[in-house]
Each structure stands twice: as C-alpha cells, then as structure tokens.
C-alpha cells in the first residue's frame, strides 16, 4: 500500500484531502487542484500552494469609539497616519502605530480579516476587536 501525507503549515496553506492524493498516486486519476483550492478559499480568494502572505501594517488603537472617530477625521483631513497614531493610540501604537510584517495567524480575527483585504497604501474603516477600535493602514504585501 502507498501512504501519502500532506502537512498543513500554520500559515493557512490549502488543505488537500489525502485520500484524493493517494488515489491519484495509485491510479491514472488526475487530482483537480483548482477545486481543492476553491473549496479551501470558500469565497474564491486567491491562494498559492506553499506560500504565506504577509502584510506590513500600522494601526491606531483606541478604547472608545468617539476617540477613534476623532482620529479617523484627523487622518481624512490630511494629518499623517503615524502622527495620529502617536497622539491618539492607547498602546504601543503610540510609536507611530508600526506593527511591522505580520502573518494572518499573528493577528486577531477581525483585524486580520480587514488588514489582509487592504491594498498597499489603503486604509481600513474603523474595526472593532477585543482590544478596542482600530484604524489600519497597509504599507506592504509579500506573497
């Protein structure tokens, strides 16, 4: 018997059914990789085998919605994001909000979901997490 295993790394790589792979390896059957990726992605998001996405982000974090709304208004009025993070954030984000390069699994759910949808230079709306209210700025993306 032939046993084939595919390990899933902690960076959300696509899961492939071992039985389908074993069957393909022992018969002439082809594995439909596209349907495996589509099933994994659920919403049709793009993914690649063997890669982990990373993003470079800054954020502003406030406990109160009124304070984060004020910070957002400052940014929209033209104030620099890092200056607003220094003046409004209530955590280590006071240092300009730079979180550096992060993988999806290093961030809390709602923050990760919002951050990984952003393009470089794009800013999120106000995001609520267990830590408070965030505004996120994407500064880079790595495949």
mmCIF file with all atom_site columns, C-alpha atoms in Angstrom:
data_model
loop_
_atom_site.group_PDB
_atom_site.id
_atom_site.type_symbol
_atom_site.label_atom_id
_atom_site.label_alt_id
_atom_site.label_comp_id
_atom_site.label_asym_id
_atom_site.label_entity_id
_atom_site.label_seq_id
_atom_site.pdbx_PDB_ins_code
_atom_site.Cartn_x
_atom_site.Cartn_y
_atom_site.Cartn_z
_atom_site.occupancy
_atom_site.B_iso_or_equiv
_atom_site.pdbx_formal_charge
_atom_site.auth_seq_id
_atom_site.auth_comp_id
_atom_site.auth_asym_id
_atom_site.auth_atom_id
_atom_site.pdbx_PDB_model_num
ATOM 1   C CA . UNK A 1 1   ? 0.000   0.000  0.000   1.00 0.00 ? 1   UNK A CA 1
ATOM 2   C CA . UNK A 1 2   ? 1.047   3.549  -0.669  1.00 0.00 ? 2   UNK A CA 1
ATOM 3   C CA . UNK A 1 3   ? 0.506   6.146  2.015   1.00 0.00 ? 3   UNK A CA 1
ATOM 4   C CA . UNK A 1 4   ? 0.758   9.821  1.127   1.00 0.00 ? 4   UNK A CA 1
ATOM 5   C CA . UNK A 1 5   ? 0.608   12.685 3.619   1.00 0.00 ? 5   UNK A CA 1
ATOM 6   C CA . UNK A 1 6   ? 0.430   16.424 3.086   1.00 0.00 ? 6   UNK A CA 1
ATOM 7   C CA . UNK A 1 7   ? 1.089   18.520 6.162   1.00 0.00 ? 7   UNK A CA 1
ATOM 8   C CA . UNK A 1 8   ? -0.640  21.847 6.586   1.00 0.00 ? 8   UNK A CA 1
ATOM 9   C CA . UNK A 1 9   ? 1.665   24.603 7.790   1.00 0.00 ? 9   UNK A CA 1
ATOM 10  C CA . UNK A 1 10  ? 0.415   27.097 10.400  1.00 0.00 ? 10  UNK A CA 1
ATOM 11  C CA . UNK A 1 11  ? 0.148   29.859 7.790   1.00 0.00 ? 11  UNK A CA 1
ATOM 12  C CA . UNK A 1 12  ? -3.211  28.751 6.352   1.00 0.00 ? 12  UNK A CA 1
ATOM 13  C CA . UNK A 1 13  ? -1.928  26.811 3.357   1.00 0.00 ? 13  UNK A CA 1
ATOM 14  C CA . UNK A 1 14  ? -4.619  24.926 1.446   1.00 0.00 ? 14  UNK A CA 1
ATOM 15  C CA . UNK A 1 15  ? -5.626  21.543 2.827   1.00 0.00 ? 15  UNK A CA 1
ATOM 16  C CA . UNK A 1 16  ? -5.733  18.737 0.316   1.00 0.00 ? 16  UNK A CA 1
ATOM 17  C CA . UNK A 1 17  ? -7.609  15.517 1.030   1.00 0.00 ? 17  UNK A CA 1
ATOM 18  C CA . UNK A 1 18  ? -5.014  12.743 1.492   1.00 0.00 ? 18  UNK A CA 1
ATOM 19  C CA . UNK A 1 19  ? -7.406  10.121 0.073   1.00 0.00 ? 19  UNK A CA 1
ATOM 20  C CA . UNK A 1 20  ? -7.723  12.010 -3.217  1.00 0.00 ? 20  UNK A CA 1
ATOM 21  C CA . UNK A 1 21  ? -3.940  12.283 -3.468  1.00 0.00 ? 21  UNK A CA 1
ATOM 22  C CA . UNK A 1 22  ? -3.397  8.619  -2.624  1.00 0.00 ? 22  UNK A CA 1
ATOM 23  C CA . UNK A 1 23  ? -5.999  7.563  -5.168  1.00 0.00 ? 23  UNK A CA 1
ATOM 24  C CA . UNK A 1 24  ? -4.347  9.726  -7.826  1.00 0.00 ? 24  UNK A CA 1
ATOM 25  C CA . UNK A 1 25  ? -0.921  8.355  -6.960  1.00 0.00 ? 25  UNK A CA 1
ATOM 26  C CA . UNK A 1 26  ? -2.053  4.746  -7.321  1.00 0.00 ? 26  UNK A CA 1
ATOM 27  C CA . UNK A 1 27  ? -4.316  5.152  -10.362 1.00 0.00 ? 27  UNK A CA 1
ATOM 28  C CA . UNK A 1 28  ? -4.371  7.195  -13.511 1.00 0.00 ? 28  UNK A CA 1
ATOM 29  C CA . UNK A 1 29  ? -6.831  9.629  -11.903 1.00 0.00 ? 29  UNK A CA 1
ATOM 30  C CA . UNK A 1 30  ? -5.839  13.301 -12.010 1.00 0.00 ? 30  UNK A CA 1
ATOM 31  C CA . UNK A 1 31  ? -6.143  15.488 -8.909  1.00 0.00 ? 31  UNK A CA 1
ATOM 32  C CA . UNK A 1 32  ? -8.290  18.552 -9.550  1.00 0.00 ? 32  UNK A CA 1
ATOM 33  C CA . UNK A 1 33  ? -6.126  21.125 -7.728  1.00 0.00 ? 33  UNK A CA 1
ATOM 34  C CA . UNK A 1 34  ? -8.345  24.023 -8.767  1.00 0.00 ? 34  UNK A CA 1
ATOM 35  C CA . UNK A 1 35  ? -11.387 22.588 -6.985  1.00 0.00 ? 35  UNK A CA 1
ATOM 36  C CA . UNK A 1 36  ? -9.297  21.866 -3.865  1.00 0.00 ? 36  UNK A CA 1
ATOM 37  C CA . UNK A 1 37  ? -8.124  25.475 -3.789  1.00 0.00 ? 37  UNK A CA 1
ATOM 38  C CA . UNK A 1 38  ? -11.616 26.802 -4.494  1.00 0.00 ? 38  UNK A CA 1
ATOM 39  C CA . UNK A 1 39  ? -13.076 24.687 -1.686  1.00 0.00 ? 39  UNK A CA 1
ATOM 40  C CA . UNK A 1 40  ? -10.360 25.858 0.711   1.00 0.00 ? 40  UNK A CA 1
ATOM 41  C CA . UNK A 1 41  ? -10.788 29.525 -0.139  1.00 0.00 ? 41  UNK A CA 1
ATOM 42  C CA . UNK A 1 42  ? -14.544 29.477 0.212   1.00 0.00 ? 42  UNK A CA 1
ATOM 43  C CA . UNK A 1 43  ? -15.087 32.968 -1.171  1.00 0.00 ? 43  UNK A CA 1
ATOM 44  C CA . UNK A 1 44  ? -12.912 32.497 -4.232  1.00 0.00 ? 44  UNK A CA 1
ATOM 45  C CA . UNK A 1 45  ? -9.933  34.313 -2.724  1.00 0.00 ? 45  UNK A CA 1
ATOM 46  C CA . UNK A 1 46  ? -6.616  33.652 -4.445  1.00 0.00 ? 46  UNK A CA 1
ATOM 47  C CA . UNK A 1 47  ? -4.157  31.312 -2.772  1.00 0.00 ? 47  UNK A CA 1
ATOM 48  C CA . UNK A 1 48  ? -0.986  29.524 -3.817  1.00 0.00 ? 48  UNK A CA 1
ATOM 49  C CA . UNK A 1 49  ? 0.404   26.228 -2.589  1.00 0.00 ? 49  UNK A CA 1
ATOM 50  C CA . UNK A 1 50  ? 3.495   26.622 -0.441  1.00 0.00 ? 50  UNK A CA 1
ATOM 51  C CA . UNK A 1 51  ? 3.225   30.360 0.215   1.00 0.00 ? 51  UNK A CA 1
ATOM 52  C CA . UNK A 1 52  ? 2.260   32.519 3.186   1.00 0.00 ? 52  UNK A CA 1
ATOM 53  C CA . UNK A 1 53  ? 1.079   36.089 2.739   1.00 0.00 ? 53  UNK A CA 1
ATOM 54  C CA . UNK A 1 54  ? 2.484   38.781 4.954   1.00 0.00 ? 54  UNK A CA 1
ATOM 55  C CA . UNK A 1 55  ? 1.460   42.391 5.302   1.00 0.00 ? 55  UNK A CA 1
ATOM 56  C CA . UNK A 1 56  ? 3.240   45.420 6.717   1.00 0.00 ? 56  UNK A CA 1
ATOM 57  C CA . UNK A 1 57  ? 0.735   47.422 8.742   1.00 0.00 ? 57  UNK A CA 1
ATOM 58  C CA . UNK A 1 58  ? 0.324   50.413 11.014  1.00 0.00 ? 58  UNK A CA 1
ATOM 59  C CA . UNK A 1 59  ? -2.658  50.999 13.238  1.00 0.00 ? 59  UNK A CA 1
ATOM 60  C CA . UNK A 1 60  ? -4.319  53.422 15.594  1.00 0.00 ? 60  UNK A CA 1
ATOM 61  C CA . UNK A 1 61  ? -5.932  51.762 18.626  1.00 0.00 ? 61  UNK A CA 1
ATOM 62  C CA . UNK A 1 62  ? -8.422  53.436 20.967  1.00 0.00 ? 62  UNK A CA 1
ATOM 63  C CA . UNK A 1 63  ? -10.700 52.074 23.668  1.00 0.00 ? 63  UNK A CA 1
ATOM 64  C CA . UNK A 1 64  ? -13.553 54.462 22.926  1.00 0.00 ? 64  UNK A CA 1
ATOM 65  C CA . UNK A 1 65  ? -15.397 54.748 19.626  1.00 0.00 ? 65  UNK A CA 1
ATOM 66  C CA . UNK A 1 66  ? -15.591 58.536 19.956  1.00 0.00 ? 66  UNK A CA 1
ATOM 67  C CA . UNK A 1 67  ? -11.803 58.811 20.181  1.00 0.00 ? 67  UNK A CA 1
ATOM 68  C CA . UNK A 1 68  ? -11.137 56.562 17.153  1.00 0.00 ? 68  UNK A CA 1
ATOM 69  C CA . UNK A 1 69  ? -13.741 58.524 15.172  1.00 0.00 ? 69  UNK A CA 1
ATOM 70  C CA . UNK A 1 70  ? -11.845 61.715 16.005  1.00 0.00 ? 70  UNK A CA 1
ATOM 71  C CA . UNK A 1 71  ? -8.572  60.082 14.916  1.00 0.00 ? 71  UNK A CA 1
ATOM 72  C CA . UNK A 1 72  ? -10.138 58.974 11.621  1.00 0.00 ? 72  UNK A CA 1
ATOM 73  C CA . UNK A 1 73  ? -11.369 62.525 10.990  1.00 0.00 ? 73  UNK A CA 1
ATOM 74  C CA . UNK A 1 74  ? -7.808  63.846 11.533  1.00 0.00 ? 74  UNK A CA 1
ATOM 75  C CA . UNK A 1 75  ? -6.376  61.363 9.010   1.00 0.00 ? 75  UNK A CA 1
ATOM 76  C CA . UNK A 1 76  ? -9.096  62.154 6.488   1.00 0.00 ? 76  UNK A CA 1
ATOM 77  C CA . UNK A 1 77  ? -8.346  65.867 6.961   1.00 0.00 ? 77  UNK A CA 1
ATOM 78  C CA . UNK A 1 78  ? -4.749  65.224 5.876   1.00 0.00 ? 78  UNK A CA 1
ATOM 79  C CA . UNK A 1 79  ? -2.827  64.565 9.091   1.00 0.00 ? 79  UNK A CA 1
ATOM 80  C CA . UNK A 1 80  ? -0.105  61.915 8.752   1.00 0.00 ? 80  UNK A CA 1
ATOM 81  C CA . UNK A 1 81  ? -1.142  58.454 9.918   1.00 0.00 ? 81  UNK A CA 1
ATOM 82  C CA . UNK A 1 82  ? 1.903   57.941 12.166  1.00 0.00 ? 82  UNK A CA 1
ATOM 83  C CA . UNK A 1 83  ? 1.377   61.325 13.847  1.00 0.00 ? 83  UNK A CA 1
ATOM 84  C CA . UNK A 1 84  ? -2.267  60.498 14.557  1.00 0.00 ? 84  UNK A CA 1
ATOM 85  C CA . UNK A 1 85  ? -1.203  57.079 15.924  1.00 0.00 ? 85  UNK A CA 1
ATOM 86  C CA . UNK A 1 86  ? 1.267   58.807 18.278  1.00 0.00 ? 86  UNK A CA 1
ATOM 87  C CA . UNK A 1 87  ? -1.354  61.258 19.531  1.00 0.00 ? 87  UNK A CA 1
ATOM 88  C CA . UNK A 1 88  ? -4.419  59.012 19.758  1.00 0.00 ? 88  UNK A CA 1
ATOM 89  C CA . UNK A 1 89  ? -3.306  55.425 20.366  1.00 0.00 ? 89  UNK A CA 1
ATOM 90  C CA . UNK A 1 90  ? -3.572  53.883 23.800  1.00 0.00 ? 90  UNK A CA 1
ATOM 91  C CA . UNK A 1 91  ? -0.944  51.159 23.418  1.00 0.00 ? 91  UNK A CA 1
ATOM 92  C CA . UNK A 1 92  ? 2.467   50.601 21.838  1.00 0.00 ? 92  UNK A CA 1
ATOM 93  C CA . UNK A 1 93  ? 0.951   52.089 18.667  1.00 0.00 ? 93  UNK A CA 1
ATOM 94  C CA . UNK A 1 94  ? 1.893   55.457 20.184  1.00 0.00 ? 94  UNK A CA 1
ATOM 95  C CA . UNK A 1 95  ? 5.238   54.943 18.472  1.00 0.00 ? 95  UNK A CA 1
ATOM 96  C CA . UNK A 1 96  ? 3.638   55.676 15.105  1.00 0.00 ? 96  UNK A CA 1
ATOM 97  C CA . UNK A 1 97  ? 1.492   52.556 15.003  1.00 0.00 ? 97  UNK A CA 1
ATOM 98  C CA . UNK A 1 98  ? 4.047   50.412 13.137  1.00 0.00 ? 98  UNK A CA 1
ATOM 99  C CA . UNK A 1 99  ? 3.377   46.700 13.668  1.00 0.00 ? 99  UNK A CA 1
ATOM 100 C CA . UNK A 1 100 ? 5.891   45.575 11.041  1.00 0.00 ? 100 UNK A CA 1
ATOM 101 C CA . UNK A 1 101 ? 5.422   42.484 8.858   1.00 0.00 ? 101 UNK A CA 1
ATOM 102 C CA . UNK A 1 102 ? 2.664   40.154 10.102  1.00 0.00 ? 102 UNK A CA 1
ATOM 103 C CA . UNK A 1 103 ? 1.196   36.832 9.022   1.00 0.00 ? 103 UNK A CA 1
ATOM 104 C CA . UNK A 1 104 ? -2.545  36.311 9.247   1.00 0.00 ? 104 UNK A CA 1
ATOM 105 C CA . UNK A 1 105 ? -2.203  33.940 12.228  1.00 0.00 ? 105 UNK A CA 1
ATOM 106 C CA . UNK A 1 106 ? -0.308  36.594 14.223  1.00 0.00 ? 106 UNK A CA 1
ATOM 107 C CA . UNK A 1 107 ? -3.324  38.916 14.289  1.00 0.00 ? 107 UNK A CA 1
ATOM 108 C CA . UNK A 1 108 ? -6.737  38.649 15.936  1.00 0.00 ? 108 UNK A CA 1
ATOM 109 C CA . UNK A 1 109 ? -9.603  37.613 13.650  1.00 0.00 ? 109 UNK A CA 1
ATOM 110 C CA . UNK A 1 110 ? -11.390 40.859 12.736  1.00 0.00 ? 110 UNK A CA 1
ATOM 111 C CA . UNK A 1 111 ? -8.086  42.758 12.491  1.00 0.00 ? 111 UNK A CA 1
ATOM 112 C CA . UNK A 1 112 ? -6.536  40.099 10.219  1.00 0.00 ? 112 UNK A CA 1
ATOM 113 C CA . UNK A 1 113 ? -9.639  39.891 8.053   1.00 0.00 ? 113 UNK A CA 1
ATOM 114 C CA . UNK A 1 114 ? -9.695  43.648 7.477   1.00 0.00 ? 114 UNK A CA 1
ATOM 115 C CA . UNK A 1 115 ? -5.925  44.060 7.117   1.00 0.00 ? 115 UNK A CA 1
ATOM 116 C CA . UNK A 1 116 ? -5.455  41.312 4.531   1.00 0.00 ? 116 UNK A CA 1
ATOM 117 C CA . UNK A 1 117 ? -8.157  42.839 2.303   1.00 0.00 ? 117 UNK A CA 1
ATOM 118 C CA . UNK A 1 118 ? -6.263  46.135 2.048   1.00 0.00 ? 118 UNK A CA 1
ATOM 119 C CA . UNK A 1 119 ? -4.043  47.064 -0.870  1.00 0.00 ? 119 UNK A CA 1
ATOM 120 C CA . UNK A 1 120 ? -0.744  48.912 -0.281  1.00 0.00 ? 120 UNK A CA 1
ATOM 121 C CA . UNK A 1 121 ? -1.498  52.488 0.759   1.00 0.00 ? 121 UNK A CA 1
ATOM 122 C CA . UNK A 1 122 ? -5.117  51.703 1.591   1.00 0.00 ? 122 UNK A CA 1
ATOM 123 C CA . UNK A 1 123 ? -6.648  52.434 4.995   1.00 0.00 ? 123 UNK A CA 1
ATOM 124 C CA . UNK A 1 124 ? -9.445  50.489 6.697   1.00 0.00 ? 124 UNK A CA 1
ATOM 125 C CA . UNK A 1 125 ? -12.638 51.754 8.191   1.00 0.00 ? 125 UNK A CA 1
ATOM 126 C CA . UNK A 1 126 ? -12.937 51.509 11.977  1.00 0.00 ? 126 UNK A CA 1
ATOM 127 C CA . UNK A 1 127 ? -12.516 47.868 13.073  1.00 0.00 ? 127 UNK A CA 1
ATOM 128 C CA . UNK A 1 128 ? -13.680 46.515 16.461  1.00 0.00 ? 128 UNK A CA 1
ATOM 129 C CA . UNK A 1 129 ? -11.645 43.797 18.223  1.00 0.00 ? 129 UNK A CA 1
ATOM 130 C CA . UNK A 1 130 ? -11.363 42.579 21.813  1.00 0.00 ? 130 UNK A CA 1
ATOM 131 C CA . UNK A 1 131 ? -8.646  45.222 22.310  1.00 0.00 ? 131 UNK A CA 1
ATOM 132 C CA . UNK A 1 132 ? -10.724 48.198 21.185  1.00 0.00 ? 132 UNK A CA 1
ATOM 133 C CA . UNK A 1 133 ? -11.222 50.130 17.952  1.00 0.00 ? 133 UNK A CA 1
ATOM 134 C CA . UNK A 1 134 ? -8.591  50.163 15.187  1.00 0.00 ? 134 UNK A CA 1
ATOM 135 C CA . UNK A 1 135 ? -7.806  52.022 12.004  1.00 0.00 ? 135 UNK A CA 1
ATOM 136 C CA . UNK A 1 136 ? -5.377  50.001 9.880   1.00 0.00 ? 136 UNK A CA 1
ATOM 137 C CA . UNK A 1 137 ? -3.002  51.203 7.156   1.00 0.00 ? 137 UNK A CA 1
ATOM 138 C CA . UNK A 1 138 ? -1.383  48.657 4.809   1.00 0.00 ? 138 UNK A CA 1
ATOM 139 C CA . UNK A 1 139 ? 2.182   49.631 3.883   1.00 0.00 ? 139 UNK A CA 1
ATOM 140 C CA . UNK A 1 140 ? 3.304   46.463 2.092   1.00 0.00 ? 140 UNK A CA 1
ATOM 141 C CA . UNK A 1 141 ? 2.389   42.962 0.963   1.00 0.00 ? 141 UNK A CA 1
ATOM 142 C CA . UNK A 1 142 ? 4.510   39.831 0.462   1.00 0.00 ? 142 UNK A CA 1
ATOM 143 C CA . UNK A 1 143 ? 3.388   36.661 -1.294  1.00 0.00 ? 143 UNK A CA 1
#
